[in-house]
Short mmCIF file of C-alpha atoms in Angstrom, two decimals:
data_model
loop_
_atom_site.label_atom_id
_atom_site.label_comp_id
_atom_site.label_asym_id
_atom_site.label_seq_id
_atom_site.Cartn_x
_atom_site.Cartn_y
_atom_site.Cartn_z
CA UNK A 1 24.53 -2.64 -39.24
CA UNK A 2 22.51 -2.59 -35.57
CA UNK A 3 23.15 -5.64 -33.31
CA UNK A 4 20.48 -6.79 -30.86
CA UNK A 5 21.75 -8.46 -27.28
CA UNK A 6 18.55 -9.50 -24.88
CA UNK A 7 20.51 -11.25 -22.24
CA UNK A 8 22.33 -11.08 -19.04
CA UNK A 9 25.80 -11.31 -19.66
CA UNK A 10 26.43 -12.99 -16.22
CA UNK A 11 23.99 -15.57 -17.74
CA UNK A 12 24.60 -15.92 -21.67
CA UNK A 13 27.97 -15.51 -23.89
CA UNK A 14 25.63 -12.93 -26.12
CA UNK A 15 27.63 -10.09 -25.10
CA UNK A 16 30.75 -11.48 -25.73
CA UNK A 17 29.65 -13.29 -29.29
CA UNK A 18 28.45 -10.02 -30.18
CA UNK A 19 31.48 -7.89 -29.49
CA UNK A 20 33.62 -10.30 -31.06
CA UNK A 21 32.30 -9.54 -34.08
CA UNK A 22 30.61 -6.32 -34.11
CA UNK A 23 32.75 -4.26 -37.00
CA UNK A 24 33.81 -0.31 -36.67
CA UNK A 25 30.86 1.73 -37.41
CA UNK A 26 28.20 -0.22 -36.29
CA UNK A 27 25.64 -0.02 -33.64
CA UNK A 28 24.70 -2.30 -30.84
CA UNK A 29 21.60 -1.98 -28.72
CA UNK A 30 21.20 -4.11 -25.29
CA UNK A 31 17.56 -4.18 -24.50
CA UNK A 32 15.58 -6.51 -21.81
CA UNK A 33 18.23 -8.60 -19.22
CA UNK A 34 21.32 -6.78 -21.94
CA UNK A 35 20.52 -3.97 -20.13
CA UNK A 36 22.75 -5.82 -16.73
CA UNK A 37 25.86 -5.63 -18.64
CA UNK A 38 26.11 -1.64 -18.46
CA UNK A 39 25.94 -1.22 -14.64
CA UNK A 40 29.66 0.20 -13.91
CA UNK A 41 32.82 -1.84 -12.48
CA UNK A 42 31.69 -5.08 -13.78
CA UNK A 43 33.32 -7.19 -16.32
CA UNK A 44 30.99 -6.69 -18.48
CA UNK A 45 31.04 -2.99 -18.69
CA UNK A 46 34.73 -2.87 -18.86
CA UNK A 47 34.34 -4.65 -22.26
CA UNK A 48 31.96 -2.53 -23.67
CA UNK A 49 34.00 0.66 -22.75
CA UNK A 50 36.89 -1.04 -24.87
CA UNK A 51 34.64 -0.96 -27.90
CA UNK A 52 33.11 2.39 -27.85
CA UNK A 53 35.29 4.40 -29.59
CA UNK A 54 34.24 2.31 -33.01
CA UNK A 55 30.79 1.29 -32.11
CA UNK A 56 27.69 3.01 -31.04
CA UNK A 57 25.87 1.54 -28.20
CA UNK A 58 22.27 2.06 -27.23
CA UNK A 59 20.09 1.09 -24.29
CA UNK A 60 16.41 0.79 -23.77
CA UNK A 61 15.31 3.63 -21.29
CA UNK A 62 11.86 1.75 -19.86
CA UNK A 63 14.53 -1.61 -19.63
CA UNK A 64 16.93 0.23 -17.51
CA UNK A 65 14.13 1.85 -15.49
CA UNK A 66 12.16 -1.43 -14.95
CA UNK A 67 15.85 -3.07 -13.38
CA UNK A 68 16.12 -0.29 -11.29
CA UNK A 69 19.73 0.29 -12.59
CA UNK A 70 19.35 4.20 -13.83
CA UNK A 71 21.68 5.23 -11.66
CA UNK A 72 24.38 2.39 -11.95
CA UNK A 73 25.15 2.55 -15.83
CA UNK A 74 28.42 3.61 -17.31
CA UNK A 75 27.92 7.01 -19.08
CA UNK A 76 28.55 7.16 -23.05
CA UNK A 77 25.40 5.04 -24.03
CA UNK A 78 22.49 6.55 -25.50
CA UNK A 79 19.31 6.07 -23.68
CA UNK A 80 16.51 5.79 -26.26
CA UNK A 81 12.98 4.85 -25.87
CA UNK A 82 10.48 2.68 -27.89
CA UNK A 83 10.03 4.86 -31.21
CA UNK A 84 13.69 5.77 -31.17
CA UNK A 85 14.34 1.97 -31.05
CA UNK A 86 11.88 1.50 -34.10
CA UNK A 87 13.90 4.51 -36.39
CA UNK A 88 17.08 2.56 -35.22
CA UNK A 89 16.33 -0.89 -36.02
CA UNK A 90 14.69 0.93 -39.52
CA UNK A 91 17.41 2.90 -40.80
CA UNK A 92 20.34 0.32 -39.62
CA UNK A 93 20.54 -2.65 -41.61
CA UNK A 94 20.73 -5.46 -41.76
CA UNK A 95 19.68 -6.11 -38.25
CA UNK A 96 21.30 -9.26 -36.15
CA UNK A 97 20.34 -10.49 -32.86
CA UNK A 98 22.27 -12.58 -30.47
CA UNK A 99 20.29 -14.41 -27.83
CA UNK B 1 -17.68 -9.53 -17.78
CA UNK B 2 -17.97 -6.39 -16.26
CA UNK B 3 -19.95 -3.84 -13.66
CA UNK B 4 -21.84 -1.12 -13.63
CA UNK B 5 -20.82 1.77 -10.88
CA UNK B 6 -22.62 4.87 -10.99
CA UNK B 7 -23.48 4.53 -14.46
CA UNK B 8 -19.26 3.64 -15.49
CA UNK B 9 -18.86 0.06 -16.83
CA UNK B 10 -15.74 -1.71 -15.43
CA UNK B 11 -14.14 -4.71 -16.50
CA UNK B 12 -14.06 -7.58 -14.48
CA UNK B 13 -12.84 -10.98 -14.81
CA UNK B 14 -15.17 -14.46 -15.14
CA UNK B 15 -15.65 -14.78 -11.36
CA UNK B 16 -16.35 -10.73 -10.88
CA UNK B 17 -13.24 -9.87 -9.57
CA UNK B 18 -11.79 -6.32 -10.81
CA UNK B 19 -9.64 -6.36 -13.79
CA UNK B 20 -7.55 -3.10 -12.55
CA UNK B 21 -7.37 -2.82 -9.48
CA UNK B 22 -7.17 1.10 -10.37
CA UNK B 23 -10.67 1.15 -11.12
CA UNK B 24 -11.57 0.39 -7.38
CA UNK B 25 -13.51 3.32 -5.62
CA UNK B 26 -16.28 2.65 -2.88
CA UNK B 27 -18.94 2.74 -5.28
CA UNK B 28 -17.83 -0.60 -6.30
CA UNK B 29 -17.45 -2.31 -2.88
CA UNK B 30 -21.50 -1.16 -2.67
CA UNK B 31 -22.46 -2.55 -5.47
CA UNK B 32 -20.92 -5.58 -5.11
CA UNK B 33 -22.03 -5.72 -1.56
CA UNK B 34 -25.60 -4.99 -2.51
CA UNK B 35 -25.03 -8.22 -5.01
CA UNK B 36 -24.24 -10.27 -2.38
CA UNK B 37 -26.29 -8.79 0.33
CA UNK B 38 -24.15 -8.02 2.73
CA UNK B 39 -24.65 -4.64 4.82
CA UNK B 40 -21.54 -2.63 5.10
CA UNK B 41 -20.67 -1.25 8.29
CA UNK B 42 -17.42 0.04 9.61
CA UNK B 43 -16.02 -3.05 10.64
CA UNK B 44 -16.69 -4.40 6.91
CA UNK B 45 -14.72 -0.94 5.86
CA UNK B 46 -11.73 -1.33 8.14
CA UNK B 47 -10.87 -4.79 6.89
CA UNK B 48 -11.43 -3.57 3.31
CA UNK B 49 -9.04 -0.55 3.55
CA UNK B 50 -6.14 -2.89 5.62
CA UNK B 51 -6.58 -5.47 2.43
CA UNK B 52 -6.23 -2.49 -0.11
CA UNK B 53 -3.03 -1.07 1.81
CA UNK B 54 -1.54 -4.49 1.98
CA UNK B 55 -2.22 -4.25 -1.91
CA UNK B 56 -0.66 -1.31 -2.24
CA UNK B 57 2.74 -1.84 -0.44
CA UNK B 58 3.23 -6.01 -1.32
CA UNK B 59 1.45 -5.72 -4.59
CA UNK B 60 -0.49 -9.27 -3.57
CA UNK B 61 -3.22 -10.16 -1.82
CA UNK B 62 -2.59 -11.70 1.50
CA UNK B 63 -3.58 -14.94 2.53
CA UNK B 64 -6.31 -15.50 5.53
CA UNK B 65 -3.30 -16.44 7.93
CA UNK B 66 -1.62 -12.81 7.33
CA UNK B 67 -4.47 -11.12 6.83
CA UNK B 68 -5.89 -11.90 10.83
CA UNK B 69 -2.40 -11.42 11.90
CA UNK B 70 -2.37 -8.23 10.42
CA UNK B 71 -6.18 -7.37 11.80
CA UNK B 72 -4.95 -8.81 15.11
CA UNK B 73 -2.16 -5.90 15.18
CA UNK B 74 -4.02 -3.04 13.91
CA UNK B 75 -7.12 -3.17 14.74
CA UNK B 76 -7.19 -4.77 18.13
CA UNK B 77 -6.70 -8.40 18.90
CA UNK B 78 -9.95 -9.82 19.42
CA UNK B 79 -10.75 -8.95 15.55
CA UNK B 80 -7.66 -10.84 14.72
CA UNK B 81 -9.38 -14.14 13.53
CA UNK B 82 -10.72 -16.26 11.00
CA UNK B 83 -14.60 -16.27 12.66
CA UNK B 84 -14.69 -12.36 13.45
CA UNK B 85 -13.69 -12.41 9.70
CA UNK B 86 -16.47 -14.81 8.52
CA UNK B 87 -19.11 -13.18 10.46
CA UNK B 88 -18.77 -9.97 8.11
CA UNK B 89 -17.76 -11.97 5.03
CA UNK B 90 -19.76 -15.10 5.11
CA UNK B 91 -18.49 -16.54 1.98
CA UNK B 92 -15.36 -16.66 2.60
CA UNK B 93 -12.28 -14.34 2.52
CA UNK B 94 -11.53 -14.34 -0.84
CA UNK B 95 -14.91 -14.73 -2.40
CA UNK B 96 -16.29 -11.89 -0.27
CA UNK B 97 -13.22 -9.55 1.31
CA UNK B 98 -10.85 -9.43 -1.54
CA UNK B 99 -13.97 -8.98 -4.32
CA UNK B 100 -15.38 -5.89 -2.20
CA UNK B 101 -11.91 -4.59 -1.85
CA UNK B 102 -11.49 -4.83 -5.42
CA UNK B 103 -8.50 -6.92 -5.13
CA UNK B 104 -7.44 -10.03 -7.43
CA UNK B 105 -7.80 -13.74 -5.72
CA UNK B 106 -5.28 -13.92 -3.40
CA UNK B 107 -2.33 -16.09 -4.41
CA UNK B 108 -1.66 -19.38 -3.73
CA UNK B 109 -5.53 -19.67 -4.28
CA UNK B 110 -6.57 -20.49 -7.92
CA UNK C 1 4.41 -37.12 16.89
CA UNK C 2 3.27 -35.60 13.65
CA UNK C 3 6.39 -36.20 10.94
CA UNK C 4 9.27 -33.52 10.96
CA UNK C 5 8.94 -31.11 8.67
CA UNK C 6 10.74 -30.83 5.51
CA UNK C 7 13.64 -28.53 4.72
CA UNK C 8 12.85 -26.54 1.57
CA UNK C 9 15.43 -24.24 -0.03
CA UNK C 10 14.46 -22.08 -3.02
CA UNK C 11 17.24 -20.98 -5.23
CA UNK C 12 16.90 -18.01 -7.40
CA UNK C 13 19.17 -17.83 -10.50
CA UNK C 14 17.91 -15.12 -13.01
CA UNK C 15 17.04 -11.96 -13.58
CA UNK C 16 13.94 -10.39 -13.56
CA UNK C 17 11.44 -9.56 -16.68
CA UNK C 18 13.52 -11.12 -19.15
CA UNK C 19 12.02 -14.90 -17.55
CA UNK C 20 9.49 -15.51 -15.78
CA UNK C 21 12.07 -17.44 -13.22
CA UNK C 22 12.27 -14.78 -10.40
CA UNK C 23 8.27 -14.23 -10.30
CA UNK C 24 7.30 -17.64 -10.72
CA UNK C 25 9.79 -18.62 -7.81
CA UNK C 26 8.09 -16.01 -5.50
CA UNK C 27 4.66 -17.14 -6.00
CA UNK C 28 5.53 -20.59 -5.46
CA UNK C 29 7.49 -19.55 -2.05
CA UNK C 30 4.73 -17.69 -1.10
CA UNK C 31 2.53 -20.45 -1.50
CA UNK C 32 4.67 -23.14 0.56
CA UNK C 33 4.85 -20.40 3.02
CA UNK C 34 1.41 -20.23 2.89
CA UNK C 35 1.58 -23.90 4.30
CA UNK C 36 3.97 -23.12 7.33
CA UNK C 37 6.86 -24.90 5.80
CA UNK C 38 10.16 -24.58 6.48
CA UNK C 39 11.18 -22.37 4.04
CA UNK C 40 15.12 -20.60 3.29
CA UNK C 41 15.77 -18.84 0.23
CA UNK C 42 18.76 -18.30 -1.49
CA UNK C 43 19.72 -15.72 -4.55
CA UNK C 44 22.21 -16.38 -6.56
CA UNK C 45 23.85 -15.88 -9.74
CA UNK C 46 21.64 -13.15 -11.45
CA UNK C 47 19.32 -13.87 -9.10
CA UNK C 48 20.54 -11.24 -7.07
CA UNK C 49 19.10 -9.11 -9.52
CA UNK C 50 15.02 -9.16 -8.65
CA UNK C 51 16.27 -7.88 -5.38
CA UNK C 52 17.10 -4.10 -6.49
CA UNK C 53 15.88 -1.14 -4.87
CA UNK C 54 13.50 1.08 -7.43
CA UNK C 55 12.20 -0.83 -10.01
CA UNK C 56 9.71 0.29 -12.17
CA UNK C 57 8.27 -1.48 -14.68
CA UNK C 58 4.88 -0.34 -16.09
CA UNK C 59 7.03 1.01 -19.42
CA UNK C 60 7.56 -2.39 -20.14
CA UNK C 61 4.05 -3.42 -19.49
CA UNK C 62 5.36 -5.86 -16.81
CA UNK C 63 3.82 -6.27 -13.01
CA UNK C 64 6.82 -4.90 -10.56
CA UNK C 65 6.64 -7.64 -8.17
CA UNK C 66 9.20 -6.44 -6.08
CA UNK C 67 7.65 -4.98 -3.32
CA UNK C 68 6.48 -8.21 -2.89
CA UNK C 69 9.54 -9.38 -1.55
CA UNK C 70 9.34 -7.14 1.62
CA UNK C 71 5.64 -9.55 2.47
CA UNK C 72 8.18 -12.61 3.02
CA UNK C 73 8.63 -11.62 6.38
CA UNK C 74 4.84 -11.18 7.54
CA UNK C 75 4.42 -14.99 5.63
CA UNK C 76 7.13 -15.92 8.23
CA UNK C 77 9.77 -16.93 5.74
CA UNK C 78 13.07 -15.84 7.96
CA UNK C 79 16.53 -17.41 5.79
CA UNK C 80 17.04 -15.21 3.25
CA UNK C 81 20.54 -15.45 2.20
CA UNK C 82 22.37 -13.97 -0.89
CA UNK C 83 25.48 -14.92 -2.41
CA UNK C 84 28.29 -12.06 -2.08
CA UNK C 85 30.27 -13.07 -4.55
CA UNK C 86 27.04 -12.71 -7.13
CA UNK C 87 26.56 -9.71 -5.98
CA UNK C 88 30.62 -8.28 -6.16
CA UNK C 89 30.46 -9.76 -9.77
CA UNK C 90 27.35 -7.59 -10.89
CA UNK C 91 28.23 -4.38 -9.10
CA UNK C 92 26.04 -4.34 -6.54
CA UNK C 93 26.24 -3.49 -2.78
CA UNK C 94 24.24 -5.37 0.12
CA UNK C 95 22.70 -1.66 0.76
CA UNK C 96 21.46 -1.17 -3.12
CA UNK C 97 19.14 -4.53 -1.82
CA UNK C 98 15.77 -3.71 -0.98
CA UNK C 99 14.84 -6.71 1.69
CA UNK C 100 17.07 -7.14 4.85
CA UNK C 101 19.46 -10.33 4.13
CA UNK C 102 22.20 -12.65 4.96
CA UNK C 103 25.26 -12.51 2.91
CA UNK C 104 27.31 -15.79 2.43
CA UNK C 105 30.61 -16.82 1.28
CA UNK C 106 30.53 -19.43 -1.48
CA UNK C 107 31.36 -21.84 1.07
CA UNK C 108 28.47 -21.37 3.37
CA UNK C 109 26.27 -21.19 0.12
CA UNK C 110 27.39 -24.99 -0.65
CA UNK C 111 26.95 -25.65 3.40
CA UNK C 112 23.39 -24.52 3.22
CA UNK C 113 22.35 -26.48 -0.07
CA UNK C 114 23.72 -29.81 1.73
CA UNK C 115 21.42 -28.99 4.40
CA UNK C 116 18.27 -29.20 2.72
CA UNK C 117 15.73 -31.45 2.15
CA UNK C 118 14.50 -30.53 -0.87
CA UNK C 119 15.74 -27.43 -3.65
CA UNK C 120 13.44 -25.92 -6.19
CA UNK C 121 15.44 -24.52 -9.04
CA UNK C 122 14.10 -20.92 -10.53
#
């Protein structure tokens, strides 16, 4: 199944909810504010590293580039744009999102 | 609403003011000054390039106070003031200056 | 003797694009400024965030108002103060900022809030 964050995780439990919950196998893509909680050495970030190896995440390339945080994130996310966020969100179901 | 510029319609908003401020090429600033017939000379220029710079770097319009400060410093101190700027836009700064500069009302001023 | 002025201190808590906080905070400091008040601003929380160096965000069909931040100077607003500990939290270093600022401990952050007349809250 794909999970959907949207917030800042300095600013919203979202993240946390999410991972809490997010089973082995599934994906989880942090689009608009989300997009904060990949920028390297933050709390944040260390959590998500803990779950890669048995989830997939996925960022929003224009959200990243809008933040001006390109050069900040942790490596090990895939950077996908607007139609590859559309064949995600189509062949991953069902889709939940935590906001 | 929109304008017509050497025979290229661009979109403007209900007061005449440039939708994109993209579109903007001195074509426009002369037909808009015909409209409101005013006579461009190169003082009327100079003011209109400063306000499109300032655009460009701040992404706003400035308001009268910065604007004279900003004439003041570049293009000589006796310009830098609310009458030199009314003599060449008699309606008003943002009615005449930011319009011909194709710029959007300045904030602050709605 | 015209009436003393009135301390104003703008607080910026969230991010930018996500909310309309962080733009809708720098029109309406722009706007006081406008007026000559007496105008600090502080960022704080995630509102350290609109302050970033290279953003860019026509993908996202979104103005990028943040050059506008470097006009705060030339509309004569002077206190610009972030909080460091915001900024340690999210990763970020004072030189990653794009606008020239004061950094301040948590306790001079609560000093300069008890100082002010009035706070708006973005």
């Amino acid at each position: 199944m794909l999970h959907i964050i949207n917030k800042s995780p300095t600013n919203s439990p979202a993240l946390k909810q999410c991972l809490k919950r997010a089973q082995q196998g599934s994906s989880i893509l942090l689009m608009e504010d989300a997009a904060y909680a990949l920028i390297s050495k933050t709390e944040a970030s260390s959590q998500i590293k803990q779950h890669m190896n048995r989830v997939s995440f996925y960022v929003l390339e224009p959200d990243i580039k809008a933040r001006g945080i390109g050069e900040k994130i942790i490596s090990g996310i895939q950077r996908i744009g607007y139609n590859d966020f559309v064949k995600l969100a189509c062949s991953q179901h069902p889709v939940q999102s935590w906001f | 609403m929109s304008i017509v510029v050497k025979g290229i319609t661009l979109e403007t908003d209900k007061d005449g003011y440039l939708t994109n401020i993209n579109d903007w090429n001195e074509g426009v600033t002369y037909t808009l000054a015909n409209e409101e017939s005013i006579i461009l000379r190169p003082e009327h220029w100079e003011v209109i390039h400063l306000l499109r710079d300032f655009y460009q770097e701040y992404k706003i319009t400035p308001t009268v106070r910065v604007l004279t400060k900003m004439i003041g410093g570049e293009l000589g101190e006796e310009k830098g003031n609310t009458k030199y700027l009314y003599e060449l836009f008699p309606k008003g700064f943002a009615k005449h200056a930011c319009k011909l500069a194709g710029l959007p009302k300045p904030t602050g001023c709605h | 003797m015209p009436p003393q002025k009135k301390k104003f201190l703008f607080v910026n808590r969230k991010a930018p694009y996500g909310t309309i906080h962080a733009h809708e905070a720098l029109e309406a400091i722009l706007t006081g400024a406008a007026f000559e008040q007496r105008i600090s601003i502080l960022f704080l929380d995630d509102g350290v965030f609109p302050l970033l160096k290279e953003q860019n965000s026509g993908d996202i069909g979104l103005k990028d108002f943040s050059p506008t931040y470097n006009a705060l100077s030339l509309y004569g607003v002077e206190n610009i103060y972030v909080d460091e500990e915001s900024l340690i939290e999210r990763g970020i270093a004072s030189d990653e900022l794009s606008i020239k600022v004061e950094l301040k401990t948590t306790k001079e952050v609560c000093l300069i809030m008890e100082q002010q007349d009035v706070i708006f809250n973005f």
